[in-house]
Each structure stands twice: as structure tokens, then as C-alpha cells.
mmCIF file of C-alpha atoms and ligand atoms in Angstrom:
data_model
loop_
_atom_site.group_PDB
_atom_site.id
_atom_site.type_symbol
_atom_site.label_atom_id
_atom_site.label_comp_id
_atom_site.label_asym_id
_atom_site.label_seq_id
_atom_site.Cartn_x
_atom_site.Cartn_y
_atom_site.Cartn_z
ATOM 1 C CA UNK X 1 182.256 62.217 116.517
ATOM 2 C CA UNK X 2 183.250 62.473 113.200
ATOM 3 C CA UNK X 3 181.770 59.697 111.278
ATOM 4 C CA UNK X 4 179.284 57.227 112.553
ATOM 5 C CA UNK X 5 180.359 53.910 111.147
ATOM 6 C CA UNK X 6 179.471 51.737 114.543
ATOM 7 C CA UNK X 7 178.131 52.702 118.008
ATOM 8 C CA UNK X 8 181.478 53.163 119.426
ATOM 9 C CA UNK X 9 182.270 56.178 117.538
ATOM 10 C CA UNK X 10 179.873 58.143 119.611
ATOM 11 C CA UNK X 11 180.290 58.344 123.475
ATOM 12 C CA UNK X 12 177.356 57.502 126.201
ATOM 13 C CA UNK X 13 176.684 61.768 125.965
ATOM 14 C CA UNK X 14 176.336 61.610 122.246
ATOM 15 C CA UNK X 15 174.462 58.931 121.974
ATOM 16 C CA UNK X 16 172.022 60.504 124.943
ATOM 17 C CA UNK X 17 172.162 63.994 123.109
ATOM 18 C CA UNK X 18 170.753 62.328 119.473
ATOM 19 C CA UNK X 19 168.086 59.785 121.464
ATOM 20 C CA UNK X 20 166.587 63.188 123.365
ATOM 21 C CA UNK X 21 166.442 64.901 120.175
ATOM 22 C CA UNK X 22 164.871 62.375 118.361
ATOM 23 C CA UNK X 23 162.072 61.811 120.633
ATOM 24 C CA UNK X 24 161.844 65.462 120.666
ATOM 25 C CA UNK X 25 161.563 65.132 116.904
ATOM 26 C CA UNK X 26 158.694 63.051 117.596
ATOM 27 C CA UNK X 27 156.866 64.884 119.703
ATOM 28 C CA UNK X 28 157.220 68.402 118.588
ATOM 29 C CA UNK X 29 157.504 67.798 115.438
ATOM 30 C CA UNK X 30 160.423 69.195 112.775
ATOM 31 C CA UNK X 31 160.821 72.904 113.624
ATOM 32 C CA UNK X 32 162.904 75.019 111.909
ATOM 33 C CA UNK X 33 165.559 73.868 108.966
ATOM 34 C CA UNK X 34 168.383 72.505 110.808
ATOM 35 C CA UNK X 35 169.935 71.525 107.108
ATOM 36 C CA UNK X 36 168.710 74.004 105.414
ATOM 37 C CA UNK X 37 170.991 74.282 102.110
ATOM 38 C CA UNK X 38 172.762 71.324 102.904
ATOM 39 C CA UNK X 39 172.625 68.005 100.315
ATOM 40 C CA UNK X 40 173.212 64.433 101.767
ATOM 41 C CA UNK X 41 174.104 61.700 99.277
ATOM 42 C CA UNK X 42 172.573 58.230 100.286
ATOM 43 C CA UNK X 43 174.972 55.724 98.328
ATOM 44 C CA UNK X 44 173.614 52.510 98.419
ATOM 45 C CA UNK X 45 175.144 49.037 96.868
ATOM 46 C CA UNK X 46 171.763 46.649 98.994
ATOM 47 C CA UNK X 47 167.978 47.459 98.727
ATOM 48 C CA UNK X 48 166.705 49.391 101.358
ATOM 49 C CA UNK X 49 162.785 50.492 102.728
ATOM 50 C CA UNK X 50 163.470 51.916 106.167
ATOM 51 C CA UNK X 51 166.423 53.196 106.229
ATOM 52 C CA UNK X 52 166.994 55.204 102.633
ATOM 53 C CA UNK X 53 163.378 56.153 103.068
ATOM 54 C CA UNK X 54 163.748 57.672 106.613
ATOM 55 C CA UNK X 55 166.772 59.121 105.696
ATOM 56 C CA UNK X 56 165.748 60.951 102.882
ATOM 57 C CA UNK X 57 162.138 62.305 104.458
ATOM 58 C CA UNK X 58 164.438 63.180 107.662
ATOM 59 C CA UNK X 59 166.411 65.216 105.328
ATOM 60 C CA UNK X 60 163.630 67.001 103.496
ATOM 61 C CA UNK X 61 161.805 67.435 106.778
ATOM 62 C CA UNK X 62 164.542 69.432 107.930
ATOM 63 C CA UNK X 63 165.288 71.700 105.191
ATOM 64 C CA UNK X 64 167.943 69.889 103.079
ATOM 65 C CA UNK X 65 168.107 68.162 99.850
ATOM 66 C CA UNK X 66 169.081 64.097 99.263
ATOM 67 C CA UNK X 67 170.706 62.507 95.905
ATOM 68 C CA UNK X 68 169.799 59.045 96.062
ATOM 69 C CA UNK X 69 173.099 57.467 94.549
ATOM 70 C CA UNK X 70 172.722 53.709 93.969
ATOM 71 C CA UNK X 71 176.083 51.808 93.897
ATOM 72 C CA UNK X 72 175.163 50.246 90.232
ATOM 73 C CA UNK X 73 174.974 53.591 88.982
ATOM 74 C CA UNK X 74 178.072 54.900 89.403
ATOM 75 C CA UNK X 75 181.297 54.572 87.990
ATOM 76 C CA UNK X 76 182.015 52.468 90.971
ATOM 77 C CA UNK X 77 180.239 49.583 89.012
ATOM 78 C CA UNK X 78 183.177 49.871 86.229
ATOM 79 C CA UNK X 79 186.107 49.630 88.710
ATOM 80 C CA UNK X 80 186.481 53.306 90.335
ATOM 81 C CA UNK X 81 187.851 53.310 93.371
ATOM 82 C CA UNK X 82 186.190 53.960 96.827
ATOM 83 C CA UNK X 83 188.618 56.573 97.580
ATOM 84 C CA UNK X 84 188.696 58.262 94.591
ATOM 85 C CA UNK X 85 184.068 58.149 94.790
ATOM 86 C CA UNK X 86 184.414 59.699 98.487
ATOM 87 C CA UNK X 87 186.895 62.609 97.924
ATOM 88 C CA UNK X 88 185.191 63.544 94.368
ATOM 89 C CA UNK X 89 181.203 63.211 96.259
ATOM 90 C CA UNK X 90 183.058 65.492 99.050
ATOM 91 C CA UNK X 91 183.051 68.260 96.456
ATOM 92 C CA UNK X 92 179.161 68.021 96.217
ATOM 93 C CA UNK X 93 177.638 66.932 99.386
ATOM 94 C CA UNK X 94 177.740 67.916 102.925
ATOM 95 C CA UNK X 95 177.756 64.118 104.018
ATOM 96 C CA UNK X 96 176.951 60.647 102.754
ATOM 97 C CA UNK X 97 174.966 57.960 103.928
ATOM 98 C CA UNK X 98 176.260 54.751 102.673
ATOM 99 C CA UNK X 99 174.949 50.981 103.017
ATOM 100 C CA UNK X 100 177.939 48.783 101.758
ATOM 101 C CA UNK X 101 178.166 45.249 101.626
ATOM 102 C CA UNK X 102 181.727 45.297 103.104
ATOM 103 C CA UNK X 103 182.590 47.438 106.378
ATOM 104 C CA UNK X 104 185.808 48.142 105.027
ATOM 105 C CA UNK X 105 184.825 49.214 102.214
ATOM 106 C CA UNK X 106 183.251 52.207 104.460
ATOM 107 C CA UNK X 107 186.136 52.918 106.337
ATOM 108 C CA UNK X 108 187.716 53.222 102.371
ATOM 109 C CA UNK X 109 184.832 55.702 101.800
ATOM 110 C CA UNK X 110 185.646 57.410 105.877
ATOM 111 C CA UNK X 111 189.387 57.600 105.510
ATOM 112 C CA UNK X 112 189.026 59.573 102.656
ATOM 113 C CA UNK X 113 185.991 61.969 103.291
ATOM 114 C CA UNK X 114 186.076 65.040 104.792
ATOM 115 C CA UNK X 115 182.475 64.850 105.185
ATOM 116 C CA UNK X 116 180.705 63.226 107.883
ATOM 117 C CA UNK X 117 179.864 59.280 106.978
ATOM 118 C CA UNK X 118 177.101 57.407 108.683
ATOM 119 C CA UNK X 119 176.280 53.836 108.166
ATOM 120 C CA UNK X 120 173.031 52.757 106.575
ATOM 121 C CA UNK X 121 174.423 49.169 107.446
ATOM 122 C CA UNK X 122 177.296 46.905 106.771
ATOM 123 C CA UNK X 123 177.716 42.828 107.066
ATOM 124 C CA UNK X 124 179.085 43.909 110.694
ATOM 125 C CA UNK X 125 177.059 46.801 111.557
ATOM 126 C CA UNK X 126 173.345 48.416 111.679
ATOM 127 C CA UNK X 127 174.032 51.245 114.392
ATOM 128 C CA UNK X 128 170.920 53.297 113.052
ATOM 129 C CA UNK X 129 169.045 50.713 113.561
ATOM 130 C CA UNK X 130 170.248 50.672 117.179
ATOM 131 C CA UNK X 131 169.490 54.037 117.700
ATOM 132 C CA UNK X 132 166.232 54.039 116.723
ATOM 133 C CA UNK X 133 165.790 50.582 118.540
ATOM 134 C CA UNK X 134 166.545 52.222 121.909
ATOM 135 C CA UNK X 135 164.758 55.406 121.559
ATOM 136 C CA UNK X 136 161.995 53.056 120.543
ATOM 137 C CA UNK X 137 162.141 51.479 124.198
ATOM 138 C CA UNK X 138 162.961 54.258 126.343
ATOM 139 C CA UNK X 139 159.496 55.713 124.910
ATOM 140 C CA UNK X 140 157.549 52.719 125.348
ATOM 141 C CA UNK X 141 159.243 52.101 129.164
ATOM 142 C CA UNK X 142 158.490 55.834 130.167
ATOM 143 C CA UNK X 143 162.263 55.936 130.566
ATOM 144 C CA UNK X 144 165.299 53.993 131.657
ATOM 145 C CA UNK X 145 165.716 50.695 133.188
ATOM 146 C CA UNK X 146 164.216 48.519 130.981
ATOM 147 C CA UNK X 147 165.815 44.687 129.758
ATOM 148 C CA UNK X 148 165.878 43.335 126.442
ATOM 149 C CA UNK X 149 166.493 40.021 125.240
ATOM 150 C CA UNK X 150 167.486 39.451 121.597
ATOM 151 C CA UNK X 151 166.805 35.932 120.105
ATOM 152 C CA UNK X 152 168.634 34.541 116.835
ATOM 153 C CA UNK X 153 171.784 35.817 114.813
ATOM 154 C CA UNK X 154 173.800 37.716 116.123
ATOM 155 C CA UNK X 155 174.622 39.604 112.963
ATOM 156 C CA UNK X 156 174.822 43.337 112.278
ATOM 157 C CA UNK X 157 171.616 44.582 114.196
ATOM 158 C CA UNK X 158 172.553 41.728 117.014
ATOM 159 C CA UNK X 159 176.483 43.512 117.035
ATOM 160 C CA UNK X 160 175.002 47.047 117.269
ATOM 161 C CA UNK X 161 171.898 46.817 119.866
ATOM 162 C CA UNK X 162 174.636 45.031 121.912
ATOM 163 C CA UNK X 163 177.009 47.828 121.639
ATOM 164 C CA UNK X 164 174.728 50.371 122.308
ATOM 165 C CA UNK X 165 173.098 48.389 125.452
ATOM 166 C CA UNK X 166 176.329 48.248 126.695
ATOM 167 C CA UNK X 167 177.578 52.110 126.642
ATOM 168 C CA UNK X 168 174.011 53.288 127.878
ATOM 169 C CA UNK X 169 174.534 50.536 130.719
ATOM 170 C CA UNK X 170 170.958 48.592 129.374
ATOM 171 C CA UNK X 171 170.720 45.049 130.638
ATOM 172 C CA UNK X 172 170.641 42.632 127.639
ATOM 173 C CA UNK X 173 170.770 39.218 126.720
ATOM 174 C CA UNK X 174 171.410 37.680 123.613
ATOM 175 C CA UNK X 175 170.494 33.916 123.112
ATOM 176 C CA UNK X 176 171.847 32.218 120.102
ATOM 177 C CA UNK X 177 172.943 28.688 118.985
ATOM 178 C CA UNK X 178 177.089 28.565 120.587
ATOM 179 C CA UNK X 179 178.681 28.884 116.954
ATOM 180 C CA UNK X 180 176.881 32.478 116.002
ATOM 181 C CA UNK X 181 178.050 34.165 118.884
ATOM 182 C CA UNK X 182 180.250 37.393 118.972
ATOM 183 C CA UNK X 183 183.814 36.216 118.872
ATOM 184 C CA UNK X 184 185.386 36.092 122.607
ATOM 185 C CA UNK X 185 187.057 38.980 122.639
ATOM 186 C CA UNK X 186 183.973 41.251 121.637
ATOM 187 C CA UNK X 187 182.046 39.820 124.121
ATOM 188 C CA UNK X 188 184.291 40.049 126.659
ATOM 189 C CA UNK X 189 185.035 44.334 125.657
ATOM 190 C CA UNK X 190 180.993 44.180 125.879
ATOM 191 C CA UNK X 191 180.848 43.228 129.124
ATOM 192 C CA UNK X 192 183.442 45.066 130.773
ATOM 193 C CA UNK X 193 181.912 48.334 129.114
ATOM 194 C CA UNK X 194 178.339 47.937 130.425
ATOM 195 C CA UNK X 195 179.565 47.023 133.689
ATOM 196 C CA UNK X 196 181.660 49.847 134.218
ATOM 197 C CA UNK X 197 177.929 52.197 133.390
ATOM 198 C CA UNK X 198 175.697 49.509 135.701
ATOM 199 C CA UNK X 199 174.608 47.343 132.709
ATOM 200 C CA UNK X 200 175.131 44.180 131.886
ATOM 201 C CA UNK X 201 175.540 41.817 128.649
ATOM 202 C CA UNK X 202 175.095 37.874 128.590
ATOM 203 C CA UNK X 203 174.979 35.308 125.997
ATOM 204 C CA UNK X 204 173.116 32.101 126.717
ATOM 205 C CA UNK X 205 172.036 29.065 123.831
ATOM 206 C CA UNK X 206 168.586 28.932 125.998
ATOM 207 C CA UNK X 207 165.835 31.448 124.627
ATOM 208 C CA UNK X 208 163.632 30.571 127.813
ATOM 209 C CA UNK X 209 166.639 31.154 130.420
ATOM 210 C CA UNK X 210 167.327 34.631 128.290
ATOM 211 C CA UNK X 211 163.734 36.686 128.143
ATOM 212 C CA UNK X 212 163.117 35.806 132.018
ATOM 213 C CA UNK X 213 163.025 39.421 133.224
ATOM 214 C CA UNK X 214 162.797 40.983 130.039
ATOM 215 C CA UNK X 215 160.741 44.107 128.975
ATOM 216 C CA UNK X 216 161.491 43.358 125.250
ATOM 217 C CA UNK X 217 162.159 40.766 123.010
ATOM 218 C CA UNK X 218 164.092 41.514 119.454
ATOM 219 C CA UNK X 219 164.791 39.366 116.736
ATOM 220 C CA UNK X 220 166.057 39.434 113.282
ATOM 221 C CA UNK X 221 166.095 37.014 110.645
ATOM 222 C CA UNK X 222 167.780 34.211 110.596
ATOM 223 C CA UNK X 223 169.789 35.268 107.041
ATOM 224 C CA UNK X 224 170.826 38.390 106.429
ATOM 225 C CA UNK X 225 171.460 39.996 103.223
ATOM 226 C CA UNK X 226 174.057 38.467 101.020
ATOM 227 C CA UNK X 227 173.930 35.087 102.816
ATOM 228 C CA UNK X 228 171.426 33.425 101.037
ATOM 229 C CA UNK X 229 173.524 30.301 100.065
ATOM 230 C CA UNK X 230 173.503 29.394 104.177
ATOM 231 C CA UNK X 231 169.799 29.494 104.039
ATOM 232 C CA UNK X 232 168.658 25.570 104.245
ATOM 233 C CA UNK X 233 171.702 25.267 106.844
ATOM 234 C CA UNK X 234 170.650 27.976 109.276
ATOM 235 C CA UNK X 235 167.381 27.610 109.354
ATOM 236 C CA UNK X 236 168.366 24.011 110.556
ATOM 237 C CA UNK X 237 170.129 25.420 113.322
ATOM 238 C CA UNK X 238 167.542 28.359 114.482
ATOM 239 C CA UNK X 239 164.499 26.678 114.602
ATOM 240 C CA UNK X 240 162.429 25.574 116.095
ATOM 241 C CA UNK X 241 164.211 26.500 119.304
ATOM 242 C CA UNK X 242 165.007 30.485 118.461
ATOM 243 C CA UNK X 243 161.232 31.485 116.424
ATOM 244 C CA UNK X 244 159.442 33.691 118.979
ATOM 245 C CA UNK X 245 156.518 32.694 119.900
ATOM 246 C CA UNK X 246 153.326 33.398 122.334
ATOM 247 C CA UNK X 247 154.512 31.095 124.328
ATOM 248 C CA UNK X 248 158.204 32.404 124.864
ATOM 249 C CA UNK X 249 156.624 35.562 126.075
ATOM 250 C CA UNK X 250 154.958 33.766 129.257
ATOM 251 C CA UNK X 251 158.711 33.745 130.292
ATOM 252 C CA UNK X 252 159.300 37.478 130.145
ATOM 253 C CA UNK X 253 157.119 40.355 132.110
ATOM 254 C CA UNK X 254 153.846 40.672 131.638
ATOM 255 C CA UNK X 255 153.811 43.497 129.469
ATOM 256 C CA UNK X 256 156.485 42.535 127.271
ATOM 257 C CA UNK X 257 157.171 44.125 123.961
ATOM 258 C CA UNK X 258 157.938 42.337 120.583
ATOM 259 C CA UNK X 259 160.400 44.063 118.508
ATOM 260 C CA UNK X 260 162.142 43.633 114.513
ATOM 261 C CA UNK X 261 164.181 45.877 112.882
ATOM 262 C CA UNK X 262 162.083 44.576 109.394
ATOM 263 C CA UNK X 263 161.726 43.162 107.432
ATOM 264 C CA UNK X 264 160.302 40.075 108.692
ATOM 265 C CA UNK X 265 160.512 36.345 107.170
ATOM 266 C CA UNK X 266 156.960 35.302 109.491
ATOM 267 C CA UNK X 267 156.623 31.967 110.628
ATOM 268 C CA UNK X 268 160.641 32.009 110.513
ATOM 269 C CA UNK X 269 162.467 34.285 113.344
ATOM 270 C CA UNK X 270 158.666 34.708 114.147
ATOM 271 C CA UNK X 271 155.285 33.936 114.773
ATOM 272 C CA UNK X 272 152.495 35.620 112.573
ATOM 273 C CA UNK X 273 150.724 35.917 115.526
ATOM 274 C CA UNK X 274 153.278 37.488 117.802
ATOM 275 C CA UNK X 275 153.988 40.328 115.068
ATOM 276 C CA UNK X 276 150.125 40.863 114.424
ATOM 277 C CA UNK X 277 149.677 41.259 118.297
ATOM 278 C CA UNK X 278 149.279 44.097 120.654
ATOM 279 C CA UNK X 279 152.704 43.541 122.269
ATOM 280 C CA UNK X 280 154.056 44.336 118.699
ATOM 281 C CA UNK X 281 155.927 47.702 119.077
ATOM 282 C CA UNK X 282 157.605 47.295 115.279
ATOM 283 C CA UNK X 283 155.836 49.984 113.537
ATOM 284 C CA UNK X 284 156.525 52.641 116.642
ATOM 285 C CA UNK X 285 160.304 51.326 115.797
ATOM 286 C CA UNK X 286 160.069 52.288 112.107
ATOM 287 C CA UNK X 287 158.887 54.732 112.765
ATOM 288 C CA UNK X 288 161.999 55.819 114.959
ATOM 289 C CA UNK X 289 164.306 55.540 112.108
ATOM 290 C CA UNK X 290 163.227 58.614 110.983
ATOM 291 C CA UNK X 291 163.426 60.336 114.168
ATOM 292 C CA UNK X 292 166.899 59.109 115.284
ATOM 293 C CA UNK X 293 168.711 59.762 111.100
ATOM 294 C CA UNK X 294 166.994 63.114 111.883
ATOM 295 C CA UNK X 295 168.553 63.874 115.082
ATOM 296 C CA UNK X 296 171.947 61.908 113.691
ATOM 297 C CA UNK X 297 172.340 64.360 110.980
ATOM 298 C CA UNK X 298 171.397 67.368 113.046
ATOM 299 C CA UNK X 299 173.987 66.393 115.816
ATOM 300 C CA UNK X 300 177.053 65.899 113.046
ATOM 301 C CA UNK X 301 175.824 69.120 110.491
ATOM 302 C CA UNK X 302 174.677 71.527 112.663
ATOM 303 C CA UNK X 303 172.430 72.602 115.894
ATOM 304 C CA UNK X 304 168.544 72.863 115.220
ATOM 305 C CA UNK X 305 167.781 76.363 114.388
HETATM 306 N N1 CP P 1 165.824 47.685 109.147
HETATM 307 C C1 CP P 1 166.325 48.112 107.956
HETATM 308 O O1 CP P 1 167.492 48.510 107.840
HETATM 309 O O2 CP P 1 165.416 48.099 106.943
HETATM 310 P P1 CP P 1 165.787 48.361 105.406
HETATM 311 O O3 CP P 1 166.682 47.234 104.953
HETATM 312 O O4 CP P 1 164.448 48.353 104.701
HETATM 313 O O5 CP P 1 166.483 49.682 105.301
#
């Protein structure tokens, strides 16, 4: 693996390798300096909590220095071009980090760098997120095995939990109104991946049909980033039927987990009450972000030392 612009462009052992580092991470802590006298830029065009923050303490923790670059600050905002900003930040950095609006915008910025690219997040992907996500449920399961449901858009975090589900052969099911489905012919790639590892991925409209079974439910909101003007119209579409509630969890196990990538619209994609509860895992998930950019920058800069 080069660059890490989407799930697929690590294999089931990479994608193992980072997960049993991370929760290594968490247990024994950051030993050594892995990154020691290396400098990540994080270049950023959206706001971001989680995942410039994690980045950039992942980076300290482990001996290396950050630049936080936002997009408005650079010539970029007068009309520079992407490739000409990735092969002139290749002189200074070791690798960047970048959350662009467009995802071809970061295969501009990956075509031209040398230097190892991972995305913070694009309108079609969120694969740290993922990473974190299922790191975040192996730990809470006690291992493999384990089924997730995910309830609402299937946007970037929906695209990349799928993906990953589906190379580590994790059973999951997405439920979603018809027209915010994957297209076809991702679903169908989906499938035949995680059946070839013993998984399986399904997409149902029915929210109760999809968490029977399940060990966790997921959900994001309703409107991403940058789609504000479908707002009124979405939320028409969602709810009531996709919000999870108490009640939708007396279809899953019995110890089913709540989980959110963050941040959360309550009372939307939501119930207060299901995010304030003990089967909210959201924070331990957070939490992984750190954990998983950690062992993500270790696995494409250099062993831990
Ligand atoms: N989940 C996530 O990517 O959070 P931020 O937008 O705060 O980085």
C-alpha cells in the first residue's frame, strides 16, 4: 500500500496488521518514536474534531512533528493547482493527510506525490473512520464474529464500513430508503468480496428486518457535509422510519452496541437517549481514531522502534 485513499488500497493482511497495532497502541501505550524526525502535513479544505485532532496527537505521540495546513490558507485558495501543492509539499513532508471535498481532487494530490497520502475523508470516502470503527468492535466483541447493522445514508462512512466489512469477511447490513443505496454495481463487487472471506453484505429499506442479529448498530447523519441545501428533503425521507431508537434495539441482541462516527445531529439519525445510554460505545470509537491514524502512519512510514 502506497496511499490510503479508500479501504481497497490495503489488502485483508494490511488492514489486520494496522487494527492489531492499534489496539496494541491502546493497551500498551505509545512506546518508542516510530516517526521520530518525520513531519506529516494535515491539509484540510472541511472542519474537522476527530480526525485532524487524532491525527496530529497520534503524530506527536509517536515522535514526529504535524503542520496543520488549512486549504484557505494556501495558495490553493488563489487558483494553484493540486498537482503543483502535492509535488512542492513532497519537498517538506514525509506524508500528507488530506480531507478534500472532491475524491478526485485526492487522487490529483496521489498521482502526483511521492509521499504516502491518506484520506481524512472525501464526499465518497471516510476509510479512517472505518478503521477505527472496526477496531472499535473487535475490542468490545472480545474478537471476531460480530454483525453490524448500519441505519441511514449510505454516504462516505456508509461506503467505507461496507468496504471494510466486506474484505475482513464481517456480516453487515445496511438499511436505507431504495434511492440512497450504493449504485448496483458496488453492491454487487461488495458482495462477491465478503463472500469469497465468509462474510456477507445486504441492503434492505426495513431498519427492523436489518438489526435482527446484530451486535451493533451505526448511524450517521442524515446530511453530510456540503449537502446542506438537501436538508428539508432528506430529512423527509429518513425519518421517522431510519432515527434509532430504544425501541429498534429490542430487535437486535441483547447486548447490542450503539455506534456514530460524530458528530451527532440528536433527535435526528438518533435518539438522545440511545446516545446517552450504556449501550453507547461512541466515545471508545473516538477514541480509536487515534489509535488506528497511529498504527496507519506507522504501517506506511516505518516499523515501531
Ligand atoms: N468522524 C469524523 O470524521 O469527525 P470529524 O469530522 O470531527 O473529523
Amino acid at each position: 500500500m502506497k496511499h490510503f485513499l479508500q479501504i481497497f488500497d490495503a489488502s485483508r493482511g494490511e488492514l489486520l496488521n494496522i487494527i492489531e497495532l492499534a489496539l496494541r497502541f491502546r493497551r500498551d501505550g505509545y512506546i518508542g518514536n516510530p516517526l521520530r524526525g518525520k513531519v506529516i502535513a494535515l491539509l484540510f479544505e472541511k472542519p474537522s474534531t476527530r480526525t485532524r485532532v487524532s491525527f496530529s496527537s497520534a503524530v506527536l505521540r509517536l515522535g514526529g512533528e504535524v503542520i496543520y495546513l488549512p486549504a484557505s490558507e494556501l495558495q490553493l485558495a488563489r487558483g494553484e493547482p493540486l498537482k503543483d501543492t502535492a509535488r512542492v509539499l513532497n519537498r517538506y513532508v514525509d506524508a500528507i493527510v488530506a480531507r478534500l471535498a472532491s475524491h478526485s481532487s485526492l487522487e490529483v494530490i496521489a498521482k502526483y506525490s511521492e509521499k504516502p497520502v491518506i484520506n481524512a475523508l472525501t464526499n465518497l470516502h471516510h476509510p479512517c473512520q472505518a478503521l477505527a470503527d472496526v477496531a472499535t468492535m473487535y475490542e468490545d466483541a472480545g474478537g471476531w464474529g460480530f454483525k453490524v447493522s448500519y441505519i441511514g445514508d449510505c454516504g462516505n462512512v456508509c461506503r467505507s464500513l461496507v468496504q471494510i466489512c466486506a474484505l475482513l469477511g464481517i456480516q453487515i447490513t445496511v438499511a436505507s430508503p431504495h434511492k440512497y443505496w450504493l449504485p448496483p454495481d458496488e453492491i454487487r463487487l461488495y458482495k462477491e468480496v465478503a463472500s469469497s472471506v465468509g462474510g456477507s453484505v445486504e441492503f434492505t429499506e426495513d431498519p427492523e428486518a436489518a438489526v435482527v442479529g446484530s451486535d451493533f448498530i451505526y448511524t450517521d447523519v442524515f446530511v453530510s457535509m456540503g449537502m446542506e441545501s438537501e436538508y428539508e428533503a432528506r430529512l423527509r425521507e429518513f425519518l421517522p422510519r431510519y432515527r434509532v431508537s430504544m425501541k429498534l434495539f429490542e430487535k437486535a441482541k441483547t447486548g447490542a452496541k450503539f455506534m456514530h462516527c460524530m458528530p451527532i445531529r440528536r433527535g435526528e439519525e438518533v435518539e438522545d437517549e440511545v446516545v446517552e445510554s450504556d449501550r453507547s460505545i461512541i466515545f471508545l470509537q473516538a477514541e480509536y481514531r487515534m489509535h488506528t491514524s497511529a498504527a496507519l502512519l506507522v504501517s506506511l512510514l516505518g516499523g515501531p522502534s
